[in-house]
PDB file of C-alpha atoms and ligand atoms in Angstrom:
ATOM      1  CA  MET R   9      -7.228 -11.281  25.833  1.00 65.00           C
ATOM      2  CA  THR R  10      -9.395  -9.068  23.658  1.00 93.00           C
ATOM      3  CA  ALA R  11      -7.308  -7.222  21.149  1.00 98.00           C
ATOM      4  CA  THR R  12      -7.227  -3.494  20.539  1.00 98.00           C
ATOM      5  CA  ARG R  13      -8.876  -2.803  17.211  1.00 98.00           C
ATOM      6  CA  ILE R  14      -6.344  -0.829  15.171  1.00 98.00           C
ATOM      7  CA  ASP R  15      -8.272   2.042  13.642  1.00 98.00           C
ATOM      8  CA  GLY R  16      -6.590   2.503  10.266  1.00 98.00           C
ATOM      9  CA  LYS R  17      -9.409   4.726   9.093  1.00 98.00           C
ATOM     10  CA  SER R  18      -8.852   7.438  11.686  1.00 98.00           C
ATOM     11  CA  PHE R  19      -5.053   7.071  11.506  1.00 98.00           C
ATOM     12  CA  ALA R  20      -5.268   7.580   7.737  1.00 98.00           C
ATOM     13  CA  GLU R  21      -7.540  10.588   8.181  1.00 98.00           C
ATOM     14  CA  HIS R  22      -4.971  12.139  10.496  1.00 98.00           C
ATOM     15  CA  LEU R  23      -2.175  11.468   7.990  1.00 98.00           C
ATOM     16  CA  ARG R  24      -4.225  12.977   5.156  1.00 98.00           C
ATOM     17  CA  THR R  25      -4.797  16.100   7.267  1.00 98.00           C
ATOM     18  CA  GLN R  26      -1.037  16.407   7.778  1.00 98.00           C
ATOM     19  CA  VAL R  27      -0.470  15.968   4.032  1.00 98.00           C
ATOM     20  CA  ALA R  28      -3.103  18.644   3.316  1.00 98.00           C
ATOM     21  CA  GLU R  29      -1.247  21.044   5.639  1.00 98.00           C
ATOM     22  CA  GLY R  30       2.017  20.262   3.845  1.00 98.00           C
ATOM     23  CA  VAL R  31       0.335  20.990   0.507  1.00 98.00           C
ATOM     24  CA  LEU R  32      -0.929  24.342   1.816  1.00 98.00           C
ATOM     25  CA  GLN R  33       2.565  25.283   2.994  1.00 97.00           C
ATOM     26  CA  LEU R  34       4.091  24.390  -0.378  1.00 97.00           C
ATOM     27  CA  ARG R  35       1.496  26.446  -2.178  1.00 97.00           C
ATOM     28  CA  ALA R  36       2.034  29.399   0.149  1.00 97.00           C
ATOM     29  CA  SER R  37       5.839  29.329   0.077  1.00 96.00           C
ATOM     30  CA  LEU R  38       6.593  28.301  -3.532  1.00 97.00           C
ATOM     31  CA  GLY R  39       3.271  28.561  -5.344  1.00 97.00           C
ATOM     32  CA  VAL R  40       3.614  24.869  -6.145  1.00 98.00           C
ATOM     33  CA  LYS R  41       0.656  22.486  -6.296  1.00 98.00           C
ATOM     34  CA  PRO R  42       1.626  18.790  -6.132  1.00 98.00           C
ATOM     35  CA  GLY R  43       0.133  16.693  -8.940  1.00 98.00           C
ATOM     36  CA  LEU R  44      -0.567  12.960  -9.044  1.00 98.00           C
ATOM     37  CA  ALA R  45      -1.208  11.102 -12.308  1.00 98.00           C
ATOM     38  CA  VAL R  46      -2.982   7.753 -12.169  1.00 98.00           C
ATOM     39  CA  VAL R  47      -3.092   5.500 -15.215  1.00 98.00           C
ATOM     40  CA  LEU R  48      -5.678   2.744 -15.552  1.00 98.00           C
ATOM     41  CA  VAL R  49      -5.553   0.343 -18.472  1.00 98.00           C
ATOM     42  CA  GLY R  50      -8.762  -1.635 -18.978  1.00 97.00           C
ATOM     43  CA  ALA R  51     -11.793  -1.769 -16.742  1.00 92.00           C
ATOM     44  CA  ASP R  52     -11.046  -4.220 -13.923  1.00 91.00           C
ATOM     45  CA  PRO R  53     -13.870  -3.445 -11.436  1.00 90.00           C
ATOM     46  CA  ALA R  54     -11.650  -3.488  -8.304  1.00 90.00           C
ATOM     47  CA  SER R  55      -9.079  -1.235 -10.003  1.00 93.00           C
ATOM     48  CA  GLU R  56     -11.856   1.143 -11.114  1.00 93.00           C
ATOM     49  CA  ILE R  57     -12.905   1.579  -7.479  1.00 93.00           C
ATOM     50  CA  TYR R  58      -9.321   2.165  -6.302  1.00 93.00           C
ATOM     51  CA  VAL R  59      -8.700   4.739  -9.027  1.00 95.00           C
ATOM     52  CA  LYS R  60     -11.928   6.588  -8.253  1.00 96.00           C
ATOM     53  CA  ASN R  61     -11.029   6.717  -4.549  1.00 96.00           C
ATOM     54  CA  LYS R  62      -7.511   7.915  -5.316  1.00 97.00           C
ATOM     55  CA  HIS R  63      -8.857  10.717  -7.493  1.00 97.00           C
ATOM     56  CA  LYS R  64     -11.254  11.890  -4.762  1.00 97.00           C
ATOM     57  CA  SER R  65      -8.631  11.766  -1.986  1.00 98.00           C
ATOM     58  CA  THR R  66      -6.043  13.571  -4.114  1.00 98.00           C
ATOM     59  CA  LEU R  67      -8.393  16.490  -4.660  1.00 98.00           C
ATOM     60  CA  GLU R  68      -9.376  16.524  -0.984  1.00 98.00           C
ATOM     61  CA  VAL R  69      -5.789  17.199   0.160  1.00 98.00           C
ATOM     62  CA  GLY R  70      -5.477  20.052  -2.342  1.00 98.00           C
ATOM     63  CA  MET R  71      -3.395  18.274  -4.972  1.00 98.00           C
ATOM     64  CA  GLU R  72      -3.948  18.183  -8.706  1.00 98.00           C
ATOM     65  CA  SER R  73      -5.270  14.854  -9.966  1.00 98.00           C
ATOM     66  CA  PHE R  74      -4.664  13.634 -13.514  1.00 98.00           C
ATOM     67  CA  GLU R  75      -6.549  10.515 -14.556  1.00 97.00           C
ATOM     68  CA  HIS R  76      -5.647   8.577 -17.678  1.00 98.00           C
ATOM     69  CA  ARG R  77      -7.998   5.774 -18.658  1.00 97.00           C
ATOM     70  CA  LEU R  78      -6.888   3.644 -21.554  1.00 98.00           C
ATOM     71  CA  PRO R  79      -8.713   0.759 -23.244  1.00 98.00           C
ATOM     72  CA  ALA R  80      -7.737  -2.833 -22.361  1.00 98.00           C
ATOM     73  CA  ASP R  81      -6.213  -3.371 -25.818  1.00 98.00           C
ATOM     74  CA  THR R  82      -3.783  -0.424 -25.477  1.00 98.00           C
ATOM     75  CA  SER R  83      -0.367  -1.438 -26.805  1.00 98.00           C
ATOM     76  CA  GLU R  84       2.693  -1.499 -24.584  1.00 98.00           C
ATOM     77  CA  ASP R  85       4.287   1.188 -26.773  1.00 98.00           C
ATOM     78  CA  THR R  86       1.310   3.511 -26.307  1.00 98.00           C
ATOM     79  CA  LEU R  87       1.451   3.061 -22.530  1.00 99.00           C
ATOM     80  CA  LEU R  88       5.219   3.636 -22.470  1.00 99.00           C
ATOM     81  CA  ALA R  89       4.738   6.804 -24.535  1.00 98.00           C
ATOM     82  CA  LEU R  90       2.210   8.079 -21.972  1.00 99.00           C
ATOM     83  CA  VAL R  91       4.649   7.326 -19.125  1.00 99.00           C
ATOM     84  CA  ASP R  92       7.364   9.254 -21.012  1.00 99.00           C
ATOM     85  CA  LYS R  93       5.009  12.204 -21.411  1.00 98.00           C
ATOM     86  CA  LEU R  94       4.118  12.190 -17.694  1.00 99.00           C
ATOM     87  CA  ASN R  95       7.816  11.880 -16.767  1.00 99.00           C
ATOM     88  CA  GLY R  96       8.450  15.104 -18.685  1.00 98.00           C
ATOM     89  CA  ASP R  97       5.429  16.998 -17.371  1.00 98.00           C
ATOM     90  CA  ASP R  98       6.354  19.517 -14.635  1.00 98.00           C
ATOM     91  CA  ALA R  99       2.797  19.560 -13.269  1.00 98.00           C
ATOM     92  CA  VAL R 100       3.080  15.846 -12.462  1.00 98.00           C
ATOM     93  CA  ASN R 101       5.041  14.949  -9.323  1.00 98.00           C
ATOM     94  CA  GLY R 102       3.805  11.411  -8.867  1.00 99.00           C
ATOM     95  CA  ILE R 103       2.885   8.676 -11.359  1.00 99.00           C
ATOM     96  CA  LEU R 104       0.956   5.530 -10.520  1.00 98.00           C
ATOM     97  CA  VAL R 105       0.158   2.896 -13.119  1.00 98.00           C
ATOM     98  CA  GLN R 106      -2.576   0.724 -11.640  1.00 97.00           C
ATOM     99  CA  LEU R 107      -1.708  -2.976 -11.513  1.00 96.00           C
ATOM    100  CA  PRO R 108      -2.428  -5.561 -12.706  1.00 95.00           C
ATOM    101  CA  LEU R 109      -1.914  -4.592 -16.346  1.00 97.00           C
ATOM    102  CA  PRO R 110      -3.398  -6.631 -19.207  1.00 97.00           C
ATOM    103  CA  LYS R 111      -1.375  -9.763 -19.992  1.00 97.00           C
ATOM    104  CA  HIS R 112       0.111  -8.430 -23.253  1.00 98.00           C
ATOM    105  CA  ILE R 113       1.936  -5.618 -21.399  1.00 98.00           C
ATOM    106  CA  ASP R 114       5.222  -6.199 -19.573  1.00 98.00           C
ATOM    107  CA  GLU R 115       4.586  -4.766 -16.096  1.00 98.00           C
ATOM    108  CA  THR R 116       8.246  -4.638 -15.100  1.00 98.00           C
ATOM    109  CA  LYS R 117       9.123  -2.675 -18.218  1.00 98.00           C
ATOM    110  CA  VAL R 118       6.381  -0.134 -17.555  1.00 99.00           C
ATOM    111  CA  ILE R 119       7.253   0.255 -13.853  1.00 98.00           C
ATOM    112  CA  ASN R 120      10.931   0.802 -14.628  1.00 98.00           C
ATOM    113  CA  ARG R 121      10.068   3.400 -17.268  1.00 99.00           C
ATOM    114  CA  ILE R 122       8.575   5.708 -14.608  1.00 99.00           C
ATOM    115  CA  SER R 123      11.115   8.286 -13.378  1.00 99.00           C
ATOM    116  CA  PRO R 124      12.292   6.996  -9.999  1.00 98.00           C
ATOM    117  CA  GLU R 125      11.655  10.456  -8.490  1.00 98.00           C
ATOM    118  CA  LYS R 126       8.000  10.264  -9.591  1.00 98.00           C
ATOM    119  CA  ASP R 127       7.524   6.599  -8.702  1.00 99.00           C
ATOM    120  CA  VAL R 128       5.118   7.144  -5.788  1.00 98.00           C
ATOM    121  CA  ASP R 129       4.376   3.395  -5.717  1.00 98.00           C
ATOM    122  CA  GLY R 130       8.025   2.702  -4.887  1.00 98.00           C
ATOM    123  CA  PHE R 131       8.093  -0.223  -7.337  1.00 98.00           C
ATOM    124  CA  HIS R 132      10.936   1.013  -9.582  1.00 98.00           C
ATOM    125  CA  ILE R 133      14.071  -1.113  -9.301  1.00 98.00           C
ATOM    126  CA  LEU R 134      16.044   1.900  -8.020  1.00 98.00           C
ATOM    127  CA  ASN R 135      13.553   2.517  -5.227  1.00 98.00           C
ATOM    128  CA  SER R 136      13.357  -1.161  -4.264  1.00 98.00           C
ATOM    129  CA  GLY R 137      17.175  -1.203  -4.245  1.00 98.00           C
ATOM    130  CA  LYS R 138      17.249   1.834  -1.971  1.00 98.00           C
ATOM    131  CA  LEU R 139      14.785   0.198   0.404  1.00 98.00           C
ATOM    132  CA  ALA R 140      16.789  -3.029   0.405  1.00 97.00           C
ATOM    133  CA  THR R 141      20.009  -1.146   1.236  1.00 97.00           C
ATOM    134  CA  GLY R 142      18.501   1.202   3.800  1.00 96.00           C
ATOM    135  CA  GLN R 143      18.735   4.462   1.791  1.00 96.00           C
ATOM    136  CA  THR R 144      15.881   6.559   3.100  1.00 92.00           C
ATOM    137  CA  ASP R 145      15.515   9.071   0.279  1.00 93.00           C
ATOM    138  CA  GLY R 146      13.728   6.608  -2.045  1.00 97.00           C
ATOM    139  CA  MET R 147      10.012   6.059  -2.488  1.00 98.00           C
ATOM    140  CA  VAL R 148       8.621   3.261  -0.301  1.00 98.00           C
ATOM    141  CA  PRO R 149       5.606   1.153  -1.414  1.00 98.00           C
ATOM    142  CA  CYS R 150       2.398   2.546   0.069  1.00 98.00           C
ATOM    143  CA  THR R 151       0.750  -0.489   1.661  1.00 98.00           C
ATOM    144  CA  PRO R 152       3.790  -1.753   3.594  1.00 98.00           C
ATOM    145  CA  LEU R 153       4.700   1.765   4.699  1.00 98.00           C
ATOM    146  CA  GLY R 154       1.124   2.205   5.932  1.00 98.00           C
ATOM    147  CA  CYS R 155       1.443  -1.077   7.874  1.00 98.00           C
ATOM    148  CA  LEU R 156       4.722   0.096   9.413  1.00 98.00           C
ATOM    149  CA  LEU R 157       3.183   3.382  10.561  1.00 98.00           C
ATOM    150  CA  LEU R 158       0.394   1.424  12.274  1.00 98.00           C
ATOM    151  CA  LEU R 159       2.901  -0.956  13.866  1.00 98.00           C
ATOM    152  CA  LYS R 160       4.987   1.926  15.201  1.00 97.00           C
ATOM    153  CA  GLU R 161       1.850   3.311  16.817  1.00 96.00           C
ATOM    154  CA  TYR R 162       0.420   0.062  18.181  1.00 95.00           C
ATOM    155  CA  ALA R 163       3.310  -2.390  18.702  1.00 94.00           C
ATOM    156  CA  GLY R 164       5.588  -0.247  20.845  1.00 89.00           C
ATOM    157  CA  GLY R 165       9.305  -0.643  20.157  1.00 96.00           C
ATOM    158  CA  LEU R 166       9.898  -2.913  17.185  1.00 98.00           C
ATOM    159  CA  ALA R 167      13.610  -3.677  17.674  1.00 98.00           C
ATOM    160  CA  GLY R 168      14.334  -7.288  18.512  1.00 98.00           C
ATOM    161  CA  LYS R 169      10.792  -8.511  17.887  1.00 98.00           C
ATOM    162  CA  ASN R 170      10.080 -11.586  15.786  1.00 98.00           C
ATOM    163  CA  ALA R 171       8.146 -10.578  12.688  1.00 98.00           C
ATOM    164  CA  VAL R 172       6.586 -13.053  10.284  1.00 98.00           C
ATOM    165  CA  VAL R 173       5.387 -11.757   6.924  1.00 99.00           C
ATOM    166  CA  LEU R 174       2.979 -14.072   5.128  1.00 98.00           C
ATOM    167  CA  GLY R 175       3.362 -13.487   1.395  1.00 98.00           C
ATOM    168  CA  ARG R 176       6.316 -12.621  -0.810  1.00 98.00           C
ATOM    169  CA  SER R 177       4.859 -10.228  -3.384  1.00 97.00           C
ATOM    170  CA  ASN R 178       6.858  -7.261  -4.654  1.00 96.00           C
ATOM    171  CA  ILE R 179       3.964  -4.960  -3.704  1.00 97.00           C
ATOM    172  CA  VAL R 180       3.642  -5.994  -0.049  1.00 98.00           C
ATOM    173  CA  GLY R 181       5.578  -8.988   1.299  1.00 98.00           C
ATOM    174  CA  LYS R 182       9.140  -8.189   0.236  1.00 98.00           C
ATOM    175  CA  PRO R 183       9.070  -4.432   0.976  1.00 98.00           C
ATOM    176  CA  MET R 184       7.284  -5.119   4.287  1.00 98.00           C
ATOM    177  CA  ALA R 185      10.085  -7.477   5.291  1.00 98.00           C
ATOM    178  CA  ALA R 186      12.712  -4.895   4.312  1.00 98.00           C
ATOM    179  CA  LEU R 187      10.987  -2.205   6.377  1.00 98.00           C
ATOM    180  CA  LEU R 188      10.739  -4.460   9.439  1.00 98.00           C
ATOM    181  CA  LEU R 189      14.384  -5.436   9.060  1.00 98.00           C
ATOM    182  CA  GLY R 190      15.184  -1.712   8.935  1.00 98.00           C
ATOM    183  CA  GLU R 191      13.464  -1.444  12.330  1.00 98.00           C
ATOM    184  CA  SER R 192      15.733  -4.231  13.655  1.00 98.00           C
ATOM    185  CA  CYS R 193      13.065  -6.923  13.795  1.00 98.00           C
ATOM    186  CA  THR R 194      14.030 -10.550  13.227  1.00 98.00           C
ATOM    187  CA  VAL R 195      12.125 -11.168  10.016  1.00 98.00           C
ATOM    188  CA  THR R 196      10.862 -14.335   8.345  1.00 98.00           C
ATOM    189  CA  ILE R 197       9.025 -14.303   5.025  1.00 98.00           C
ATOM    190  CA  ALA R 198       6.608 -17.219   4.692  1.00 98.00           C
ATOM    191  CA  HIS R 199       4.894 -18.359   1.497  1.00 97.00           C
ATOM    192  CA  SER R 200       2.972 -21.200  -0.099  1.00 94.00           C
ATOM    193  CA  LYS R 201       5.900 -23.633   0.173  1.00 97.00           C
ATOM    194  CA  THR R 202       6.707 -22.855   3.826  1.00 98.00           C
ATOM    195  CA  LYS R 203       6.544 -25.938   6.077  1.00 98.00           C
ATOM    196  CA  ASP R 204       4.266 -25.875   9.118  1.00 98.00           C
ATOM    197  CA  LEU R 205       2.960 -22.359   8.665  1.00 98.00           C
ATOM    198  CA  PRO R 206       0.885 -22.362  11.895  1.00 98.00           C
ATOM    199  CA  ALA R 207       3.952 -23.210  14.007  1.00 98.00           C
ATOM    200  CA  LEU R 208       6.042 -20.517  12.301  1.00 98.00           C
ATOM    201  CA  CYS R 209       3.299 -17.918  12.761  1.00 98.00           C
ATOM    202  CA  ARG R 210       3.114 -18.785  16.463  1.00 98.00           C
ATOM    203  CA  THR R 211       6.699 -17.522  16.842  1.00 98.00           C
ATOM    204  CA  ALA R 212       5.648 -14.047  15.678  1.00 98.00           C
ATOM    205  CA  ASP R 213       5.360 -11.019  17.945  1.00 98.00           C
ATOM    206  CA  ILE R 214       4.294  -9.206  14.786  1.00 98.00           C
ATOM    207  CA  LEU R 215       2.329 -11.046  12.114  1.00 98.00           C
ATOM    208  CA  VAL R 216       1.600  -9.424   8.751  1.00 98.00           C
ATOM    209  CA  ALA R 217      -0.745 -11.400   6.488  1.00 98.00           C
ATOM    210  CA  ALA R 218      -0.695 -10.556   2.783  1.00 98.00           C
ATOM    211  CA  VAL R 219      -1.611 -13.736   0.931  1.00 97.00           C
ATOM    212  CA  GLY R 220      -5.087 -13.107  -0.464  1.00 96.00           C
ATOM    213  CA  ARG R 221      -6.679 -16.163   1.195  1.00 97.00           C
ATOM    214  CA  PRO R 222      -9.872 -15.415   3.078  1.00 97.00           C
ATOM    215  CA  GLU R 223      -9.558 -15.932   6.848  1.00 98.00           C
ATOM    216  CA  MET R 224      -6.594 -18.287   6.524  1.00 98.00           C
ATOM    217  CA  VAL R 225      -4.911 -17.230   9.774  1.00 98.00           C
ATOM    218  CA  LYS R 226      -6.717 -18.871  12.692  1.00 98.00           C
ATOM    219  CA  LYS R 227      -6.573 -18.344  16.443  1.00 98.00           C
ATOM    220  CA  ASP R 228      -4.193 -21.255  17.012  1.00 98.00           C
ATOM    221  CA  TRP R 229      -1.680 -19.690  14.567  1.00 98.00           C
ATOM    222  CA  VAL R 230      -1.240 -16.633  16.746  1.00 98.00           C
ATOM    223  CA  LYS R 231       0.856 -16.139  19.861  1.00 98.00           C
ATOM    224  CA  GLU R 232      -0.840 -14.586  22.882  1.00 98.00           C
ATOM    225  CA  GLY R 233      -0.206 -10.844  22.750  1.00 98.00           C
ATOM    226  CA  ALA R 234       0.962 -10.683  19.108  1.00 98.00           C
ATOM    227  CA  VAL R 235       0.161  -7.664  16.944  1.00 98.00           C
ATOM    228  CA  VAL R 236      -1.626  -8.768  13.758  1.00 98.00           C
ATOM    229  CA  ILE R 237      -1.774  -6.712  10.564  1.00 98.00           C
ATOM    230  CA  ASP R 238      -4.192  -7.979   7.924  1.00 98.00           C
ATOM    231  CA  VAL R 239      -3.488  -6.760   4.388  1.00 98.00           C
ATOM    232  CA  GLY R 240      -5.997  -9.103   2.711  1.00 97.00           C
ATOM    233  CA  ILE R 241      -9.141  -7.853   1.012  1.00 95.00           C
ATOM    234  CA  ASN R 242     -11.199 -10.851  -0.114  1.00 94.00           C
ATOM    235  CA  ARG R 243     -14.816 -10.916  -1.149  1.00 92.00           C
ATOM    236  CA  LEU R 244     -16.625 -14.085  -0.038  1.00 94.00           C
ATOM    237  CA  PRO R 245     -19.299 -15.632  -2.271  1.00 93.00           C
ATOM    238  CA  PRO R 246     -22.739 -14.127  -1.558  1.00 92.00           C
ATOM    239  CA  GLU R 247     -24.868 -15.939   1.020  1.00 88.00           C
ATOM    240  CA  ARG R 248     -28.008 -15.164  -0.968  1.00 89.00           C
ATOM    241  CA  GLU R 249     -28.480 -14.654  -4.671  1.00 87.00           C
ATOM    242  CA  GLY R 250     -28.471 -11.036  -5.803  1.00 87.00           C
ATOM    243  CA  GLN R 251     -26.442  -9.893  -2.787  1.00 90.00           C
ATOM    244  CA  LYS R 252     -22.763  -9.057  -2.585  1.00 90.00           C
ATOM    245  CA  GLY R 253     -20.542 -11.341  -0.511  1.00 92.00           C
ATOM    246  CA  ARG R 254     -18.888 -10.084   2.681  1.00 94.00           C
ATOM    247  CA  VAL R 255     -15.386  -8.574   2.465  1.00 95.00           C
ATOM    248  CA  VAL R 256     -12.935 -10.322   4.796  1.00 97.00           C
ATOM    249  CA  GLY R 257      -9.191 -10.260   5.335  1.00 98.00           C
ATOM    250  CA  ASP R 258      -6.603 -13.030   5.432  1.00 98.00           C
ATOM    251  CA  VAL R 259      -7.151 -13.346   9.198  1.00 98.00           C
ATOM    252  CA  ALA R 260     -10.164 -14.860  10.985  1.00 98.00           C
ATOM    253  CA  PHE R 261     -10.753 -11.598  12.847  1.00 98.00           C
ATOM    254  CA  ASP R 262     -13.136 -12.593  15.653  1.00 98.00           C
ATOM    255  CA  GLU R 263     -11.214 -15.604  16.885  1.00 98.00           C
ATOM    256  CA  VAL R 264      -7.735 -14.071  16.442  1.00 98.00           C
ATOM    257  CA  ALA R 265      -8.867 -10.964  18.364  1.00 98.00           C
ATOM    258  CA  GLU R 266      -9.238 -13.259  21.392  1.00 98.00           C
ATOM    259  CA  VAL R 267      -5.466 -13.869  21.534  1.00 98.00           C
ATOM    260  CA  ALA R 268      -3.788 -10.916  19.791  1.00 98.00           C
ATOM    261  CA  SER R 269      -2.989  -7.699  21.662  1.00 98.00           C
ATOM    262  CA  ALA R 270      -3.902  -5.565  18.639  1.00 98.00           C
ATOM    263  CA  ILE R 271      -5.329  -6.349  15.199  1.00 98.00           C
ATOM    264  CA  THR R 272      -6.422  -4.456  12.084  1.00 98.00           C
ATOM    265  CA  PRO R 273     -10.020  -4.993  10.927  1.00 98.00           C
ATOM    266  CA  VAL R 274     -11.026  -5.495   7.295  1.00 98.00           C
ATOM    267  CA  PRO R 275     -12.348  -3.147   6.081  1.00 96.00           C
ATOM    268  CA  GLY R 276     -11.078  -0.100   7.989  1.00 97.00           C
ATOM    269  CA  GLY R 277      -7.556  -1.242   8.826  1.00 98.00           C
ATOM    270  CA  VAL R 278      -4.742  -1.252   6.278  1.00 98.00           C
ATOM    271  CA  GLY R 279      -6.898  -0.281   3.269  1.00 97.00           C
ATOM    272  CA  PRO R 280      -7.377   3.417   4.114  1.00 97.00           C
ATOM    273  CA  MET R 281      -3.665   3.720   4.929  1.00 98.00           C
ATOM    274  CA  THR R 282      -2.601   2.833   1.379  1.00 97.00           C
ATOM    275  CA  ILE R 283      -4.166   5.909  -0.224  1.00 97.00           C
ATOM    276  CA  ALA R 284      -3.033   8.194   2.625  1.00 98.00           C
ATOM    277  CA  VAL R 285       0.570   7.024   2.118  1.00 98.00           C
ATOM    278  CA  LEU R 286       0.244   7.496  -1.640  1.00 98.00           C
ATOM    279  CA  LEU R 287      -0.555  11.159  -0.997  1.00 98.00           C
ATOM    280  CA  TYR R 288       2.285  11.311   1.550  1.00 98.00           C
ATOM    281  CA  ASN R 289       4.665   9.934  -1.101  1.00 98.00           C
ATOM    282  CA  THR R 290       3.399  12.462  -3.650  1.00 98.00           C
ATOM    283  CA  LEU R 291       4.088  15.300  -1.213  1.00 98.00           C
ATOM    284  CA  LYS R 292       7.537  13.824  -0.506  1.00 98.00           C
ATOM    285  CA  ALA R 293       8.306  13.644  -4.264  1.00 98.00           C
ATOM    286  CA  THR R 294       7.213  17.275  -4.690  1.00 98.00           C
ATOM    287  CA  CYS R 295       9.333  18.474  -1.751  1.00 98.00           C
ATOM    288  CA  GLN R 296      12.373  16.581  -3.057  1.00 97.00           C
ATOM    289  CA  LYS R 297      11.952  18.084  -6.517  1.00 98.00           C
ATOM    290  CA  HIS R 298      11.901  21.608  -5.089  1.00 97.00           C
ATOM    291  CA  ASN R 299      14.628  20.964  -2.496  1.00 96.00           C
ATOM    292  CA  VAL R 300      12.233  21.683   0.352  1.00 95.00           C
ATOM    293  CA  PRO R 301      12.666  19.627   3.536  1.00 93.00           C
ATOM    294  CA  PHE R 302       9.999  16.927   3.895  1.00 92.00           C
ATOM    295  CA  THR R 303       9.115  16.916   7.573  1.00 86.00           C
ATOM    296  CA  LEU R 304       6.005  14.707   7.996  1.00 86.00           C
TER     297      LEU R 304
HETATM  298  N1  LIG I  19      -2.764  -2.809  -7.420  1.00 90.89           N
HETATM  299  C1  LIG I  19      -2.979  -3.265  -6.158  1.00 90.89           C
HETATM  300  N2  LIG I  19      -2.269  -2.554  -5.268  1.00 90.89           N
HETATM  301  C2  LIG I  19      -1.581  -1.625  -5.987  1.00 90.89           C
HETATM  302  C3  LIG I  19      -0.686  -0.598  -5.609  1.00 90.89           C
HETATM  303  O1  LIG I  19      -0.346  -0.388  -4.431  1.00 90.89           O
HETATM  304  N3  LIG I  19      -0.205   0.149  -6.643  1.00 90.89           N
HETATM  305  C4  LIG I  19      -0.545  -0.079  -7.933  1.00 90.89           C
HETATM  306  N4  LIG I  19       0.003   0.683  -8.865  1.00 90.89           N
HETATM  307  N5  LIG I  19      -1.374  -1.033  -8.299  1.00 90.89           N
HETATM  308  C5  LIG I  19      -1.893  -1.798  -7.333  1.00 90.89           C
END
């Protein structure tokens, strides 16, 4: 079997177009322009790129973008004070504090300081609680929601399928498992202590890899016809000096594509979906604030 290549890039473009239309409608009906604030502490190169891309995409869908760049030695109190200010700012509908934060700052404390209604990352304890208990009015983390949208498009009906999620992070693994459970999949979360990972993965109709290990998932880990979603973004060491290494996912794409029915590439799969869903969440937060139905 040669798998269908899941085109996250064009799916994300389509979603961003829908968000842009929603923004236009809000502006026309209420004169409201959704605003997204992104906070970056320090100068982690990968985070810098994400933040730059978020800024550009936010403007492209007609939203207001507020960027706050703070030095790496910013105190926790200073960051919390900025979050408080953004919580109280009517022009700001969504707040994202880029992770990871420097070691001296308590990430959980900062995340839980963001107003749950503005928590477009869906990391606040209230939003994770809503997701865990099936309350649909909360904010859902962007990457797993993006994966779910792709799965709904490419995996047919999800109910009753065996889903294996590799990785148990709060950002991807746990919310991904909750979303799949909400779709009535039979869900297993696997992690570094799981016994016989290849055998477990072979039980999966749906396999989501989010472990951050380059090309870990091989062909013989994957059941014939499975749908494979690769969340990993790993840069390999350069083959020649002075060059950049190749970016690969957590799945050995070429060989797994021989057995899967559909698979996301890296880059161009899950990555573009994350920012599109962030904008979707920002529109949702704005609609909820103004008691306008959110229909995307
Ligand atoms: N760092 C890596 N992924 C994310 C994300 O989805 N949100 C935030 N805030 N930081 C991240």
